[in-house]
Amino acid sequence: MQAGRRGPSLPIFPVLLTAFTCICLAGCVWLFTNSFFLTRYELKDESHCSDLPLHLRSHTSSPLSPAHSHTSERHRPCWRRGVAEKVVLVIVDALRVDFAIDATDEKGDVVHTSYTDEFPFFAKLKRDKPDQTEVFRFVADPPTTTLQRLKALTTGGLPTFLDAKDNFDSSEIGEDNLIRQLLLAGKRIAFFGDDTWMGLFPNGSFVRAFPFPSFDVQDLDTVDAGVNEHLPEVIREGDWDVIIAHYLGVDHAGHTFGPDHSEMRRKRRDVATSLSHLYHLLPNDTLLFVAGDH
C-alpha cells in the first residue's frame, strides 16, 4: 500500500530571511519612533521666591531670609535688585548671526559680508556704547519652527520633532515659563507682532496686545508694519514694565526668496531702521534685548 504524497515543502532559508527582515524592520521602527519622535513631558511645577538659587543658599542662615521673602510688588525682586526698571525684548524671526555681526571662517578669521552693511544696528551700537552692549551667538535646537523656538526661549526646554505639528495649532504652555514668572512678579507686559504668542499665552497675559496674522509666508510687511505702528505710542505712554515685539518679515523673506534676494535686503534694512527708531524711543532705565528665534 503506497503512502500518501506530502505537499512540496518551503525552503527554510527564504522563510528565515523573511522573518529576520520583518524583525529588523520592526526594530528600526521602534528605535526611530522612540528617538527621533521623542515625547516631551511637561512639568507642572512652578518656581517661587522660596526656591533659592544654589549660589544664594550658602549665604543664608535660614531656608528663606526676610530679604528674599516673596512679594508681589512690581519693583522688588525675589533675590537681587534688577539692573533696569523696564525691559524690551525684540524677536527678529530668523535673525541669522551673520546678518547681525561679521562671521568667522574655519580659521577664526573675520569675514565681512554685505549682510551686516544692510543691518548696521548692532555694529553701530557696539561702536557707540561698547561698555553697554554685548553680542552673543546661540545655536537653535531643531526643529526651528517659530512655535517650538518660542517655547524653548520662554521655558528653557528643548523642543522635539513631534512638537512641530503644533506649529499650525498652538496651545497654551502648561509648564512654568518666563511670562508666567513675570506675571507672578506683578509685571505689566505689552505684546506686538506674530500672533503665535497669543496661542501660547492666552487669558489676559498681556495688558496691551497687538497680534497680527503670521502664516502667509509671502506677506513680508503686515506684521512688521503693525509693530511699528503701535509700538512707539505704547512706549511713550509708559504704563508697562516689559515689552515683547516680534518682527516676522525677515523669516518670510527667507522662506520666499532666500538670503540674497533684493526683498531680503529690503527687509534687513527695514528691521534695522525699526530697531534704531525703537532704541531712541526707550527711557534711560530700560534694558533692550534683540534676539533671533532661529
mmCIF file of N, CA and C in Angstrom, residues 32-135:
data_model
loop_
_atom_site.group_PDB
_atom_site.id
_atom_site.type_symbol
_atom_site.label_atom_id
_atom_site.label_comp_id
_atom_site.label_asym_id
_atom_site.label_seq_id
_atom_site.Cartn_x
_atom_site.Cartn_y
_atom_site.Cartn_z
ATOM 1 N N PHE A 32 13.266 54.294 15.794
ATOM 2 C CA PHE A 32 13.025 55.610 15.203
ATOM 3 C C PHE A 32 11.967 56.379 15.988
ATOM 4 N N THR A 33 10.855 55.721 16.300
ATOM 5 C CA THR A 33 9.763 56.417 16.997
ATOM 6 C C THR A 33 10.123 56.762 18.428
ATOM 7 N N ASN A 34 11.066 56.046 19.027
ATOM 8 C CA ASN A 34 11.446 56.330 20.409
ATOM 9 C C ASN A 34 12.692 57.191 20.524
ATOM 10 N N SER A 35 13.235 57.634 19.405
ATOM 11 C CA SER A 35 14.404 58.523 19.454
ATOM 12 C C SER A 35 14.130 59.794 18.673
ATOM 13 N N PHE A 36 13.876 59.675 17.386
ATOM 14 C CA PHE A 36 13.611 60.858 16.563
ATOM 15 C C PHE A 36 12.310 61.524 16.985
ATOM 16 N N PHE A 37 11.260 60.745 17.239
ATOM 17 C CA PHE A 37 9.977 61.282 17.655
ATOM 18 C C PHE A 37 9.843 61.187 19.170
ATOM 19 N N LEU A 38 10.742 61.847 19.868
ATOM 20 C CA LEU A 38 10.670 61.855 21.324
ATOM 21 C C LEU A 38 9.420 62.583 21.793
ATOM 22 N N THR A 39 8.872 62.129 22.884
ATOM 23 C CA THR A 39 7.745 62.810 23.519
ATOM 24 C C THR A 39 8.264 63.580 24.722
ATOM 25 N N ARG A 40 7.957 64.857 24.762
ATOM 26 C CA ARG A 40 8.424 65.694 25.867
ATOM 27 C C ARG A 40 7.290 65.854 26.876
ATOM 28 N N TYR A 41 7.578 65.520 28.122
ATOM 29 C CA TYR A 41 6.576 65.623 29.174
ATOM 30 C C TYR A 41 6.750 66.944 29.912
ATOM 31 N N GLU A 42 5.663 67.677 30.048
ATOM 32 C CA GLU A 42 5.714 68.974 30.709
ATOM 33 C C GLU A 42 5.601 68.806 32.221
ATOM 34 N N LEU A 43 6.444 69.526 32.939
ATOM 35 C CA LEU A 43 6.382 69.547 34.396
ATOM 36 C C LEU A 43 5.493 70.700 34.837
ATOM 37 N N LYS A 44 4.581 70.441 35.738
ATOM 38 C CA LYS A 44 3.622 71.454 36.170
ATOM 39 C C LYS A 44 4.125 72.275 37.355
ATOM 40 N N ASP A 45 5.333 71.977 37.854
ATOM 41 C CA ASP A 45 5.872 72.728 38.989
ATOM 42 C C ASP A 45 6.144 74.171 38.587
ATOM 43 N N GLU A 46 6.015 75.077 39.562
ATOM 44 C CA GLU A 46 6.315 76.487 39.334
ATOM 45 C C GLU A 46 7.429 76.935 40.261
ATOM 46 N N SER A 47 8.285 77.798 39.754
ATOM 47 C CA SER A 47 9.337 78.380 40.575
ATOM 48 C C SER A 47 8.751 79.480 41.455
ATOM 49 N N HIS A 48 9.188 79.524 42.717
ATOM 50 C CA HIS A 48 8.721 80.541 43.655
ATOM 51 C C HIS A 48 9.920 81.218 44.304
ATOM 52 N N CYS A 49 9.651 82.321 44.955
ATOM 53 C CA CYS A 49 10.737 83.047 45.611
ATOM 54 C C CYS A 49 11.372 82.232 46.731
ATOM 55 N N SER A 50 10.640 81.260 47.276
ATOM 56 C CA SER A 50 11.209 80.421 48.325
ATOM 57 C C SER A 50 12.217 79.417 47.773
ATOM 58 N N ASP A 51 12.245 79.242 46.444
ATOM 59 C CA ASP A 51 13.202 78.331 45.819
ATOM 60 C C ASP A 51 14.492 79.091 45.525
ATOM 61 N N LEU A 52 15.341 79.200 46.544
ATOM 62 C CA LEU A 52 16.557 79.992 46.382
ATOM 63 C C LEU A 52 17.511 79.348 45.381
ATOM 64 N N PRO A 53 18.160 80.141 44.558
ATOM 65 C CA PRO A 53 19.206 79.598 43.681
ATOM 66 C C PRO A 53 20.343 79.005 44.495
ATOM 67 N N LEU A 54 21.058 78.063 43.916
ATOM 68 C CA LEU A 54 22.133 77.384 44.633
ATOM 69 C C LEU A 54 23.199 78.356 45.109
ATOM 70 N N HIS A 55 23.503 79.385 44.309
ATOM 71 C CA HIS A 55 24.585 80.287 44.681
ATOM 72 C C HIS A 55 24.192 81.193 45.847
ATOM 73 N N LEU A 56 22.896 81.224 46.212
ATOM 74 C CA LEU A 56 22.469 82.028 47.354
ATOM 75 C C LEU A 56 22.254 81.198 48.611
ATOM 76 N N ARG A 57 22.067 79.893 48.458
ATOM 77 C CA ARG A 57 21.743 79.064 49.623
ATOM 78 C C ARG A 57 22.867 79.038 50.643
ATOM 79 N N SER A 58 24.112 79.089 50.179
ATOM 80 C CA SER A 58 25.241 79.038 51.106
ATOM 81 C C SER A 58 25.429 80.342 51.863
ATOM 82 N N HIS A 59 24.713 81.416 51.454
ATOM 83 C CA HIS A 59 24.878 82.712 52.095
ATOM 84 C C HIS A 59 23.694 83.076 52.982
ATOM 85 N N THR A 60 22.769 82.152 53.179
ATOM 86 C CA THR A 60 21.612 82.418 54.029
ATOM 87 C C THR A 60 21.582 81.410 55.159
ATOM 88 N N SER A 61 21.301 81.883 56.357
ATOM 89 C CA SER A 61 21.281 81.017 57.529
ATOM 90 C C SER A 61 19.963 80.286 57.689
ATOM 91 N N SER A 62 18.917 80.745 57.004
ATOM 92 C CA SER A 62 17.610 80.105 57.076
ATOM 93 C C SER A 62 17.159 79.746 55.674
ATOM 94 N N PRO A 63 16.164 78.838 55.552
ATOM 95 C CA PRO A 63 15.702 78.479 54.211
ATOM 96 C C PRO A 63 15.282 79.672 53.375
ATOM 97 N N LEU A 64 14.749 80.705 54.008
ATOM 98 C CA LEU A 64 14.340 81.894 53.271
ATOM 99 C C LEU A 64 14.486 83.087 54.188
ATOM 100 N N SER A 65 15.489 83.887 53.959
ATOM 101 C CA SER A 65 15.718 85.041 54.812
ATOM 102 C C SER A 65 14.718 86.132 54.501
ATOM 103 N N PRO A 66 14.457 87.077 55.436
ATOM 104 C CA PRO A 66 13.492 88.141 55.176
ATOM 105 C C PRO A 66 13.816 88.950 53.931
ATOM 106 N N ALA A 67 15.101 89.094 53.629
ATOM 107 C CA ALA A 67 15.475 89.891 52.458
ATOM 108 C C ALA A 67 15.026 89.248 51.157
ATOM 109 N N HIS A 68 14.767 87.928 51.211
ATOM 110 C CA HIS A 68 14.398 87.224 49.992
ATOM 111 C C HIS A 68 12.944 86.789 50.010
ATOM 112 N N SER A 69 12.156 87.276 50.941
ATOM 113 C CA SER A 69 10.777 86.821 51.051
ATOM 114 C C SER A 69 9.978 87.209 49.826
ATOM 115 N N HIS A 70 8.952 86.400 49.560
ATOM 116 C CA HIS A 70 8.140 86.609 48.360
ATOM 117 C C HIS A 70 7.333 87.890 48.472
ATOM 118 N N THR A 71 7.243 88.607 47.373
ATOM 119 C CA THR A 71 6.448 89.822 47.330
ATOM 120 C C THR A 71 5.852 89.963 45.949
ATOM 121 N N SER A 72 4.699 90.576 45.869
ATOM 122 C CA SER A 72 4.073 90.815 44.573
ATOM 123 C C SER A 72 4.282 92.247 44.115
ATOM 124 N N GLU A 73 5.020 93.034 44.886
ATOM 125 C CA GLU A 73 5.280 94.401 44.480
ATOM 126 C C GLU A 73 6.166 94.406 43.240
ATOM 127 N N ARG A 74 5.829 95.297 42.289
ATOM 128 C CA ARG A 74 6.433 95.226 40.965
ATOM 129 C C ARG A 74 7.931 95.486 40.962
ATOM 130 N N HIS A 75 8.407 96.358 41.814
ATOM 131 C CA HIS A 75 9.802 96.787 41.710
ATOM 132 C C HIS A 75 10.675 96.201 42.819
ATOM 133 N N ARG A 76 10.220 95.103 43.441
ATOM 134 C CA ARG A 76 11.064 94.438 44.425
ATOM 135 C C ARG A 76 11.230 92.977 44.016
ATOM 136 N N PRO A 77 12.363 92.601 43.454
ATOM 137 C CA PRO A 77 12.549 91.225 43.005
ATOM 138 C C PRO A 77 12.755 90.280 44.175
ATOM 139 N N CYS A 78 12.777 88.991 43.875
ATOM 140 C CA CYS A 78 12.898 87.988 44.932
ATOM 141 C C CYS A 78 14.275 87.996 45.588
ATOM 142 N N TRP A 79 15.328 87.914 44.789
ATOM 143 C CA TRP A 79 16.640 87.605 45.334
ATOM 144 C C TRP A 79 17.670 88.711 45.179
ATOM 145 N N ARG A 80 17.548 89.530 44.173
ATOM 146 C CA ARG A 80 18.529 90.596 43.986
ATOM 147 C C ARG A 80 17.886 91.750 43.226
ATOM 148 N N ARG A 81 18.464 92.911 43.376
ATOM 149 C CA ARG A 81 17.926 94.092 42.725
ATOM 150 C C ARG A 81 18.161 94.015 41.219
ATOM 151 N N GLY A 82 17.158 94.402 40.438
ATOM 152 C CA GLY A 82 17.282 94.372 38.991
ATOM 153 C C GLY A 82 18.215 95.452 38.484
ATOM 154 N N VAL A 83 18.733 95.253 37.285
ATOM 155 C CA VAL A 83 19.653 96.231 36.700
ATOM 156 C C VAL A 83 18.912 97.309 35.931
ATOM 157 N N ALA A 84 17.611 97.126 35.695
ATOM 158 C CA ALA A 84 16.828 98.111 34.953
ATOM 159 C C ALA A 84 15.387 98.060 35.429
ATOM 160 N N GLU A 85 14.694 99.178 35.278
ATOM 161 C CA GLU A 85 13.292 99.247 35.681
ATOM 162 C C GLU A 85 12.374 98.647 34.622
ATOM 163 N N LYS A 86 12.751 98.738 33.358
ATOM 164 C CA LYS A 86 11.929 98.234 32.268
ATOM 165 C C LYS A 86 12.780 97.377 31.333
ATOM 166 N N VAL A 87 12.110 96.452 30.646
ATOM 167 C CA VAL A 87 12.801 95.551 29.716
ATOM 168 C C VAL A 87 12.028 95.496 28.408
ATOM 169 N N VAL A 88 12.755 95.561 27.298
ATOM 170 C CA VAL A 88 12.165 95.389 25.970
ATOM 171 C C VAL A 88 12.859 94.206 25.299
ATOM 172 N N LEU A 89 12.064 93.211 24.921
ATOM 173 C CA LEU A 89 12.572 92.038 24.209
ATOM 174 C C LEU A 89 12.070 92.088 22.773
ATOM 175 N N VAL A 90 12.994 92.190 21.827
ATOM 176 C CA VAL A 90 12.647 92.209 20.408
ATOM 177 C C VAL A 90 13.102 90.896 19.781
ATOM 178 N N ILE A 91 12.150 90.151 19.234
ATOM 179 C CA ILE A 91 12.463 88.934 18.494
ATOM 180 C C ILE A 91 12.408 89.252 17.002
ATOM 181 N N VAL A 92 13.524 89.083 16.323
ATOM 182 C CA VAL A 92 13.556 89.200 14.864
ATOM 183 C C VAL A 92 13.581 87.780 14.317
ATOM 184 N N ASP A 93 12.452 87.336 13.821
ATOM 185 C CA ASP A 93 12.319 85.947 13.386
ATOM 186 C C ASP A 93 13.355 85.616 12.309
ATOM 187 N N ALA A 94 14.090 84.516 12.539
ATOM 188 C CA ALA A 94 15.118 84.035 11.600
ATOM 189 C C ALA A 94 16.279 85.011 11.456
ATOM 190 N N LEU A 95 16.634 85.702 12.530
ATOM 191 C CA LEU A 95 17.790 86.601 12.502
ATOM 192 C C LEU A 95 19.069 85.776 12.588
ATOM 193 N N ARG A 96 19.705 85.549 11.454
ATOM 194 C CA ARG A 96 20.953 84.804 11.423
ATOM 195 C C ARG A 96 22.078 85.632 12.024
ATOM 196 N N VAL A 97 23.046 84.941 12.610
ATOM 197 C CA VAL A 97 24.129 85.655 13.268
ATOM 198 C C VAL A 97 24.941 86.466 12.262
ATOM 199 N N ASP A 98 25.074 85.976 11.015
ATOM 200 C CA ASP A 98 25.853 86.732 10.034
ATOM 201 C C ASP A 98 25.075 87.910 9.463
ATOM 202 N N PHE A 99 23.779 88.033 9.778
ATOM 203 C CA PHE A 99 23.049 89.255 9.461
ATOM 204 C C PHE A 99 23.412 90.362 10.447
ATOM 205 N N ALA A 100 23.736 89.969 11.673
ATOM 206 C CA ALA A 100 23.941 90.938 12.746
ATOM 207 C C ALA A 100 25.402 91.344 12.911
ATOM 208 N N ILE A 101 26.306 90.386 12.830
ATOM 209 C CA ILE A 101 27.727 90.668 13.033
ATOM 210 C C ILE A 101 28.525 89.945 11.958
ATOM 211 N N ASP A 102 29.764 90.390 11.737
ATOM 212 C CA ASP A 102 30.625 89.740 10.756
ATOM 213 C C ASP A 102 30.903 88.299 11.176
ATOM 214 N N ALA A 103 30.811 87.385 10.221
ATOM 215 C CA ALA A 103 31.015 85.972 10.501
ATOM 216 C C ALA A 103 32.507 85.656 10.586
ATOM 217 N N THR A 104 32.818 84.463 11.069
ATOM 218 C CA THR A 104 34.200 83.984 11.125
ATOM 219 C C THR A 104 34.305 82.693 10.326
ATOM 220 N N ASP A 105 35.462 82.491 9.697
ATOM 221 C CA ASP A 105 35.654 81.270 8.924
ATOM 222 C C ASP A 105 36.202 80.165 9.814
ATOM 223 N N GLU A 106 36.586 79.033 9.206
ATOM 224 C CA GLU A 106 37.071 77.890 9.971
ATOM 225 C C GLU A 106 38.356 78.196 10.726
ATOM 226 N N LYS A 107 39.137 79.167 10.244
ATOM 227 C CA LYS A 107 40.384 79.539 10.915
ATOM 228 C C LYS A 107 40.170 80.574 12.011
ATOM 229 N N GLY A 108 38.945 81.049 12.147
ATOM 230 C CA GLY A 108 38.661 82.062 13.153
ATOM 231 C C GLY A 108 38.839 83.480 12.666
ATOM 232 N N ASP A 109 39.132 83.655 11.376
ATOM 233 C CA ASP A 109 39.307 84.994 10.819
ATOM 234 C C ASP A 109 37.952 85.615 10.500
ATOM 235 N N VAL A 110 37.845 86.921 10.715
ATOM 236 C CA VAL A 110 36.600 87.637 10.456
ATOM 237 C C VAL A 110 36.389 87.773 8.956
ATOM 238 N N VAL A 111 35.186 87.424 8.517
ATOM 239 C CA VAL A 111 34.821 87.528 7.103
ATOM 240 C C VAL A 111 33.684 88.535 6.995
ATOM 241 N N HIS A 112 33.980 89.680 6.414
ATOM 242 C CA HIS A 112 32.952 90.718 6.277
ATOM 243 C C HIS A 112 32.034 90.391 5.107
ATOM 244 N N THR A 113 30.727 90.553 5.318
ATOM 245 C CA THR A 113 29.747 90.313 4.262
ATOM 246 C C THR A 113 28.868 91.542 4.107
ATOM 247 N N SER A 114 28.143 91.574 3.002
ATOM 248 C CA SER A 114 27.224 92.690 2.762
ATOM 249 C C SER A 114 26.025 92.637 3.691
ATOM 250 N N TYR A 115 25.795 91.485 4.322
ATOM 251 C CA TYR A 115 24.647 91.369 5.213
ATOM 252 C C TYR A 115 24.707 92.406 6.330
ATOM 253 N N THR A 116 25.874 92.544 6.948
ATOM 254 C CA THR A 116 25.986 93.478 8.065
ATOM 255 C C THR A 116 25.917 94.926 7.600
ATOM 256 N N ASP A 117 26.268 95.193 6.339
ATOM 257 C CA ASP A 117 26.106 96.547 5.804
ATOM 258 C C ASP A 117 24.627 96.915 5.719
ATOM 259 N N GLU A 118 23.797 95.922 5.459
ATOM 260 C CA GLU A 118 22.356 96.150 5.373
ATOM 261 C C GLU A 118 21.684 96.105 6.742
ATOM 262 N N PHE A 119 22.398 95.640 7.742
ATOM 263 C CA PHE A 119 21.848 95.528 9.092
ATOM 264 C C PHE A 119 22.860 96.132 10.076
ATOM 265 N N PRO A 120 23.071 97.452 10.024
ATOM 266 C CA PRO A 120 24.168 98.065 10.780
ATOM 267 C C PRO A 120 23.854 98.341 12.246
ATOM 268 N N PHE A 121 22.658 97.998 12.698
ATOM 269 C CA PHE A 121 22.232 98.386 14.042
ATOM 270 C C PHE A 121 23.200 97.897 15.112
ATOM 271 N N PHE A 122 23.572 96.625 15.064
ATOM 272 C CA PHE A 122 24.398 96.049 16.124
ATOM 273 C C PHE A 122 25.814 96.618 16.105
ATOM 274 N N ALA A 123 26.399 96.742 14.922
ATOM 275 C CA ALA A 123 27.761 97.274 14.827
ATOM 276 C C ALA A 123 27.822 98.716 15.319
ATOM 277 N N LYS A 124 26.823 99.508 14.974
ATOM 278 C CA LYS A 124 26.800 100.912 15.401
ATOM 279 C C LYS A 124 26.635 101.011 16.909
ATOM 280 N N LEU A 125 25.753 100.187 17.471
ATOM 281 C CA LEU A 125 25.539 100.220 18.914
ATOM 282 C C LEU A 125 26.791 99.769 19.658
ATOM 283 N N LYS A 126 27.452 98.750 19.142
ATOM 284 C CA LYS A 126 28.680 98.269 19.763
ATOM 285 C C LYS A 126 29.781 99.313 19.673
ATOM 286 N N ARG A 127 29.802 100.071 18.593
ATOM 287 C CA ARG A 127 30.821 101.101 18.414
ATOM 288 C C ARG A 127 30.539 102.324 19.289
ATOM 289 N N ASP A 128 29.273 102.730 19.377
ATOM 290 C CA ASP A 128 28.929 103.940 20.121
ATOM 291 C C ASP A 128 28.899 103.718 21.627
ATOM 292 N N LYS A 129 28.464 102.535 22.066
ATOM 293 C CA LYS A 129 28.345 102.247 23.500
ATOM 294 C C LYS A 129 28.966 100.889 23.808
ATOM 295 N N PRO A 130 30.273 100.771 23.686
ATOM 296 C CA PRO A 130 30.920 99.464 23.865
ATOM 297 C C PRO A 130 30.780 98.904 25.272
ATOM 298 N N ASP A 131 30.671 99.777 26.279
ATOM 299 C CA ASP A 131 30.566 99.300 27.655
ATOM 300 C C ASP A 131 29.150 98.868 28.020
ATOM 301 N N GLN A 132 28.182 99.188 27.175
ATOM 302 C CA GLN A 132 26.791 98.867 27.478
ATOM 303 C C GLN A 132 26.185 97.890 26.474
ATOM 304 N N THR A 133 26.999 97.346 25.590
ATOM 305 C CA THR A 133 26.489 96.489 24.520
ATOM 306 C C THR A 133 27.249 95.170 24.494
ATOM 307 N N GLU A 134 26.514 94.086 24.402
ATOM 308 C CA GLU A 134 27.118 92.763 24.252
ATOM 309 C C GLU A 134 26.408 92.021 23.123
ATOM 310 N N VAL A 135 27.178 91.267 22.353
ATOM 311 C CA VAL A 135 26.625 90.457 21.272
ATOM 312 C C VAL A 135 27.013 89.007 21.518
#
